[in-house]
Coordinates of C-alpha atoms in Angstrom, one line a residue:
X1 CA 0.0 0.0 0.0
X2 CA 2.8 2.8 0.7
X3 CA 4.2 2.3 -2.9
X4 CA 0.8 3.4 -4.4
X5 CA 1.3 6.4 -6.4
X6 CA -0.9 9.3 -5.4
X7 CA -4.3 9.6 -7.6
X8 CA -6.0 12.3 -9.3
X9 CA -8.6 13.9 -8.1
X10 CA -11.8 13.8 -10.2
X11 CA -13.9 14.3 -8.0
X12 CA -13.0 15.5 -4.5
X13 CA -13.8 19.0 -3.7
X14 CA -10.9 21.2 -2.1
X15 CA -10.0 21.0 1.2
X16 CA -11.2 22.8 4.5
X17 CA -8.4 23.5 6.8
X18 CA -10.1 25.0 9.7
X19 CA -9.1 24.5 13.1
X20 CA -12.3 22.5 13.5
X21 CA -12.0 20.3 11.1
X22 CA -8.4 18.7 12.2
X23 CA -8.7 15.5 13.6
X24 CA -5.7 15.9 16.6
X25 CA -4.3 12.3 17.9
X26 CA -1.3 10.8 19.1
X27 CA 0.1 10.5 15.3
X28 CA 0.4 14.3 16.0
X29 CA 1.0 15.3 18.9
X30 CA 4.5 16.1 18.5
X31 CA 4.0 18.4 15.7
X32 CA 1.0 20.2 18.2
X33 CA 3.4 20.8 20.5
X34 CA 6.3 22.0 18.2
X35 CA 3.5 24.5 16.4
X36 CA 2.4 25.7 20.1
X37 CA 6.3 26.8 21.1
X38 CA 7.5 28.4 18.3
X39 CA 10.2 30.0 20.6
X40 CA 12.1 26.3 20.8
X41 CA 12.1 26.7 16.8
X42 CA 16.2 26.6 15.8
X43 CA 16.9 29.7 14.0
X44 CA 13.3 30.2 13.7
X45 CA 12.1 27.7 11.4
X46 CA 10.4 24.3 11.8
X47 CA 9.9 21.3 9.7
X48 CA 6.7 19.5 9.7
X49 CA 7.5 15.5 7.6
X50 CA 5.7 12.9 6.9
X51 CA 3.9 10.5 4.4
X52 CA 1.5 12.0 2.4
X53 CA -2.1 12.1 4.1
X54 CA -0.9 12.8 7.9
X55 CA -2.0 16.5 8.2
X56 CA 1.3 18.3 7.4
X57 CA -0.9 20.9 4.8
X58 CA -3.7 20.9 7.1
X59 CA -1.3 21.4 10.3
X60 CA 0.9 24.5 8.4
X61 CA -3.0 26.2 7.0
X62 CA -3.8 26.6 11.0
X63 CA -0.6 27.9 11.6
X64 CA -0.2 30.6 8.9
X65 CA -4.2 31.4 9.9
X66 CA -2.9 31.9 13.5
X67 CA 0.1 34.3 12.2
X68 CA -1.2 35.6 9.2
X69 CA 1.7 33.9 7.5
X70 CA 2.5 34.1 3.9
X71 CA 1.5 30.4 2.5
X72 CA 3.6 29.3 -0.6
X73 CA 3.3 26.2 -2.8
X74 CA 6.9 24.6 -3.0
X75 CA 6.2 23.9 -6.9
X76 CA 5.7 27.9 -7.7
X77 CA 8.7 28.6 -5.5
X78 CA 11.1 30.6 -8.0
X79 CA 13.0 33.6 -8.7
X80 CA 13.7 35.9 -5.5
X81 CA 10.5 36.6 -4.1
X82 CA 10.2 39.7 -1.2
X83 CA 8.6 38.7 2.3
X84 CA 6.6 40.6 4.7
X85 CA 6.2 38.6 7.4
X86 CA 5.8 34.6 9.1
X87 CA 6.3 31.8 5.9
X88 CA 4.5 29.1 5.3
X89 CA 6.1 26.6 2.7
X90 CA 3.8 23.8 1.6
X91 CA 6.2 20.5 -0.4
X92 CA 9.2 22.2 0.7
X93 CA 11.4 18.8 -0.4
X94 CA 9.7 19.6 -4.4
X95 CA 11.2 23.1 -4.8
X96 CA 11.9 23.4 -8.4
X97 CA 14.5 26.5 -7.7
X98 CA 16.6 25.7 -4.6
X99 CA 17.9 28.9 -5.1
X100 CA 14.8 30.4 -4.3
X101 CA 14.1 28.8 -1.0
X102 CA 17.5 29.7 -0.4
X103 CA 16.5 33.2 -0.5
X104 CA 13.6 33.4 1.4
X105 CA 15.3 31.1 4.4
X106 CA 18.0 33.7 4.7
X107 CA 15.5 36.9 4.3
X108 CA 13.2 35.6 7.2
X109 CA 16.2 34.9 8.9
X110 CA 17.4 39.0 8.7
X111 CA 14.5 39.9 9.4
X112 CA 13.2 37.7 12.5
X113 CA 10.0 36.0 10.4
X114 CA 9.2 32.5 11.7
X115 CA 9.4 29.8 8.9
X116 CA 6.8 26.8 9.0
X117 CA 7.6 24.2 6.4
X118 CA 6.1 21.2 5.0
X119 CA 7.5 17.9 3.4
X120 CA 7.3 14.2 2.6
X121 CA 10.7 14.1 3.5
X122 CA 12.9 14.9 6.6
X123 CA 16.0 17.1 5.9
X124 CA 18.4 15.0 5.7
X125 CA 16.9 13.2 2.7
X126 CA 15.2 16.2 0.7
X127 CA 18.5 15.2 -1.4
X128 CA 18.9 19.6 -2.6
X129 CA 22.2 19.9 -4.6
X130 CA 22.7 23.0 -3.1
X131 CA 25.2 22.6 0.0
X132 CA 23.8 26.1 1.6
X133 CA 20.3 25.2 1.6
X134 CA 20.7 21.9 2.5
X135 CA 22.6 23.2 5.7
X136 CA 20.3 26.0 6.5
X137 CA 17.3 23.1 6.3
X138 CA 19.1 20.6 8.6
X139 CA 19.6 23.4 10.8
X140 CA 16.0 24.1 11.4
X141 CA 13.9 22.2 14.3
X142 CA 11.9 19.3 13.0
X143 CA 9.4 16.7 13.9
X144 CA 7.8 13.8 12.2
X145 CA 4.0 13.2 11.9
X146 CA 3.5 9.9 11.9
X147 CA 1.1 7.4 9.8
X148 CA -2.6 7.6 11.8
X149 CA -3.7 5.5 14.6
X150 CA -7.2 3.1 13.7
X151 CA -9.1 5.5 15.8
X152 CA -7.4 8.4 14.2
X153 CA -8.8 7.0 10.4
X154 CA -12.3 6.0 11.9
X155 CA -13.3 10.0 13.0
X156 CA -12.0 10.9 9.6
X157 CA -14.0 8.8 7.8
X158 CA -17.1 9.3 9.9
X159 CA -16.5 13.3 10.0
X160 CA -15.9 13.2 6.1
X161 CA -19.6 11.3 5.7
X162 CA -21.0 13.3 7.8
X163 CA -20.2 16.8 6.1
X164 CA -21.9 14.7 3.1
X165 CA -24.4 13.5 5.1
X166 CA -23.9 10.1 4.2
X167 CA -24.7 7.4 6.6
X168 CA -21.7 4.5 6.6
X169 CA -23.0 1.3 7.9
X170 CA -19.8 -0.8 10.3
X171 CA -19.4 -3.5 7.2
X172 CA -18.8 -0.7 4.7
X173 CA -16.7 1.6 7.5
X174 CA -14.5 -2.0 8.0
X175 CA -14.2 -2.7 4.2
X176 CA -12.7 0.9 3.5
X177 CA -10.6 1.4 6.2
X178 CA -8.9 -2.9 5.2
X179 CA -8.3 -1.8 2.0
X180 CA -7.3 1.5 1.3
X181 CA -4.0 3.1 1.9
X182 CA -4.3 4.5 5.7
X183 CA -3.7 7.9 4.0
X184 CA -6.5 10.8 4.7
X185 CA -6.0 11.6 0.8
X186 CA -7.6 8.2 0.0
X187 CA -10.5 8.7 2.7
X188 CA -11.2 11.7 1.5
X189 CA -11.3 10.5 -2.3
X190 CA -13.2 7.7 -1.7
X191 CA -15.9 9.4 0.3
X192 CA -16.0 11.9 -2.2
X193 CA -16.3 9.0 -5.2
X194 CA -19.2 7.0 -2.7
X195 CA -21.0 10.2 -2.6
X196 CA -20.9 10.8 -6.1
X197 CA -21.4 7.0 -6.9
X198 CA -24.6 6.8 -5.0
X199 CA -26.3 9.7 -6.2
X200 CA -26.0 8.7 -9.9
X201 CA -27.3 5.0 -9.2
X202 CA -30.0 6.9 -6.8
X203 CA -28.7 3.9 -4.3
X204 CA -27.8 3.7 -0.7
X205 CA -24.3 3.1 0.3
X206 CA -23.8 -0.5 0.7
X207 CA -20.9 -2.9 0.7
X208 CA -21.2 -3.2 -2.8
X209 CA -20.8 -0.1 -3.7
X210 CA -18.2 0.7 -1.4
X211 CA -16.2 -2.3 -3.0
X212 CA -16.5 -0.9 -6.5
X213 CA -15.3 2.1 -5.5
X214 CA -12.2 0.7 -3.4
X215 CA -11.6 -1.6 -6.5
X216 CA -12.0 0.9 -9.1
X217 CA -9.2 3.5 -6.8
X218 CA -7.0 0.5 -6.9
X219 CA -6.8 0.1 -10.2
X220 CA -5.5 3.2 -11.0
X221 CA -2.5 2.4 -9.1

């Protein structure tokens, strides 16, 4: 299951990243804490790593709400761009101009802005060619969220119906959660597909239906 390939989203709707709708858990708690002490951050900047699906995005969303941080997608990370205050860095290990978050990890330095960053991968294996950045990243605090508990996957599946409004009997609750990837990408997408699914067969969700949909997400694989 951890070699799947992430999938497309067809039909999932973007995500909420409210305060509310974060599911905390032990899985987490180390990152909680990091985000509630910014003054233990080394030089002012934190990592947040993990597999995808653990919260990392949703985690580094609350934060940047908190500190009305700048929030920046790694992949458009180019050229020297200016800073005005707290950074948020979102697939910090998929930069396609080191250079540039280079730049911005020495500006908010200067200038005493906090630096929040997101990745797949911890430092020491973001694999940058660029010996600078790659010692200005290992120099920053870090913490690992780690894949979610069983009880951690069950709220999210069970919140995630419920904002549909779709009622999730234990069999078909017990079939998703054996077969997909324990990722909150794949909850997300398959609650998204049921939902869809079930409206254009005018059905109720059954096992059945949740097994097409699990079968048809692992196909794409």
């Amino acid at each position: 299951m951890n070699a799947m390939r992430q999938l497309a989203l067809p039909f999932a709707e973007p995500h909420r990243f409210s305060p509310e709708d974060f599911c905390p858990a032990p899985s987490n708690a180390g990152a909680r804490a990091w985000l509630a002490a910014p003054e233990r951050w080394s030089n002012g900047r934190l990592i947040l790593h993990g597999e995808a699906g653990v919260g990392k995005t949703h985690l580094l969303h609350i934060w940047a709400g908190q500190v009305r941080a700048q929030i920046i997608e790694g992949a458009a990370l180019r050229g020297l761009p200016q800073i005005a205050g707290p950074l948020a860095i979102d697939d910090a290990d998929a930069i396609p101009e080191p250079t540039a978050l280079l730049h911005l990890l020495n500006a908010a330095r200067e200038f005493g802005f906090a630096v929040l960053l997101a990745s797949r991968l911890a430092p020491h294996r973001m694999g940058y060619k660029l010996a600078d950045l790659t010692s200005r990243l290992r120099a920053s605090s870090e913490v690992e969220i780690r894949p979610p508990e069983d009880e951690l996957l069950e709220m999210l599946l069970l919140r995630l119906a419920a904002e549909r409004q779709l009622n999730l009997s234990i069999p078909v609750r017990n079939l998703l959660m054996l077969h997909l990837p324990r990722s909150g990408f794949y909850y997300r997408e398959a609650i998204a597909r049921l939902d869809r699914l079930a409206l254009d067969r005018s059905a109720r969700i059954t096992r059945g239906l949740a097994t097409d949909i699990v079968t048809e997400m692992l196909s794409e694989t």
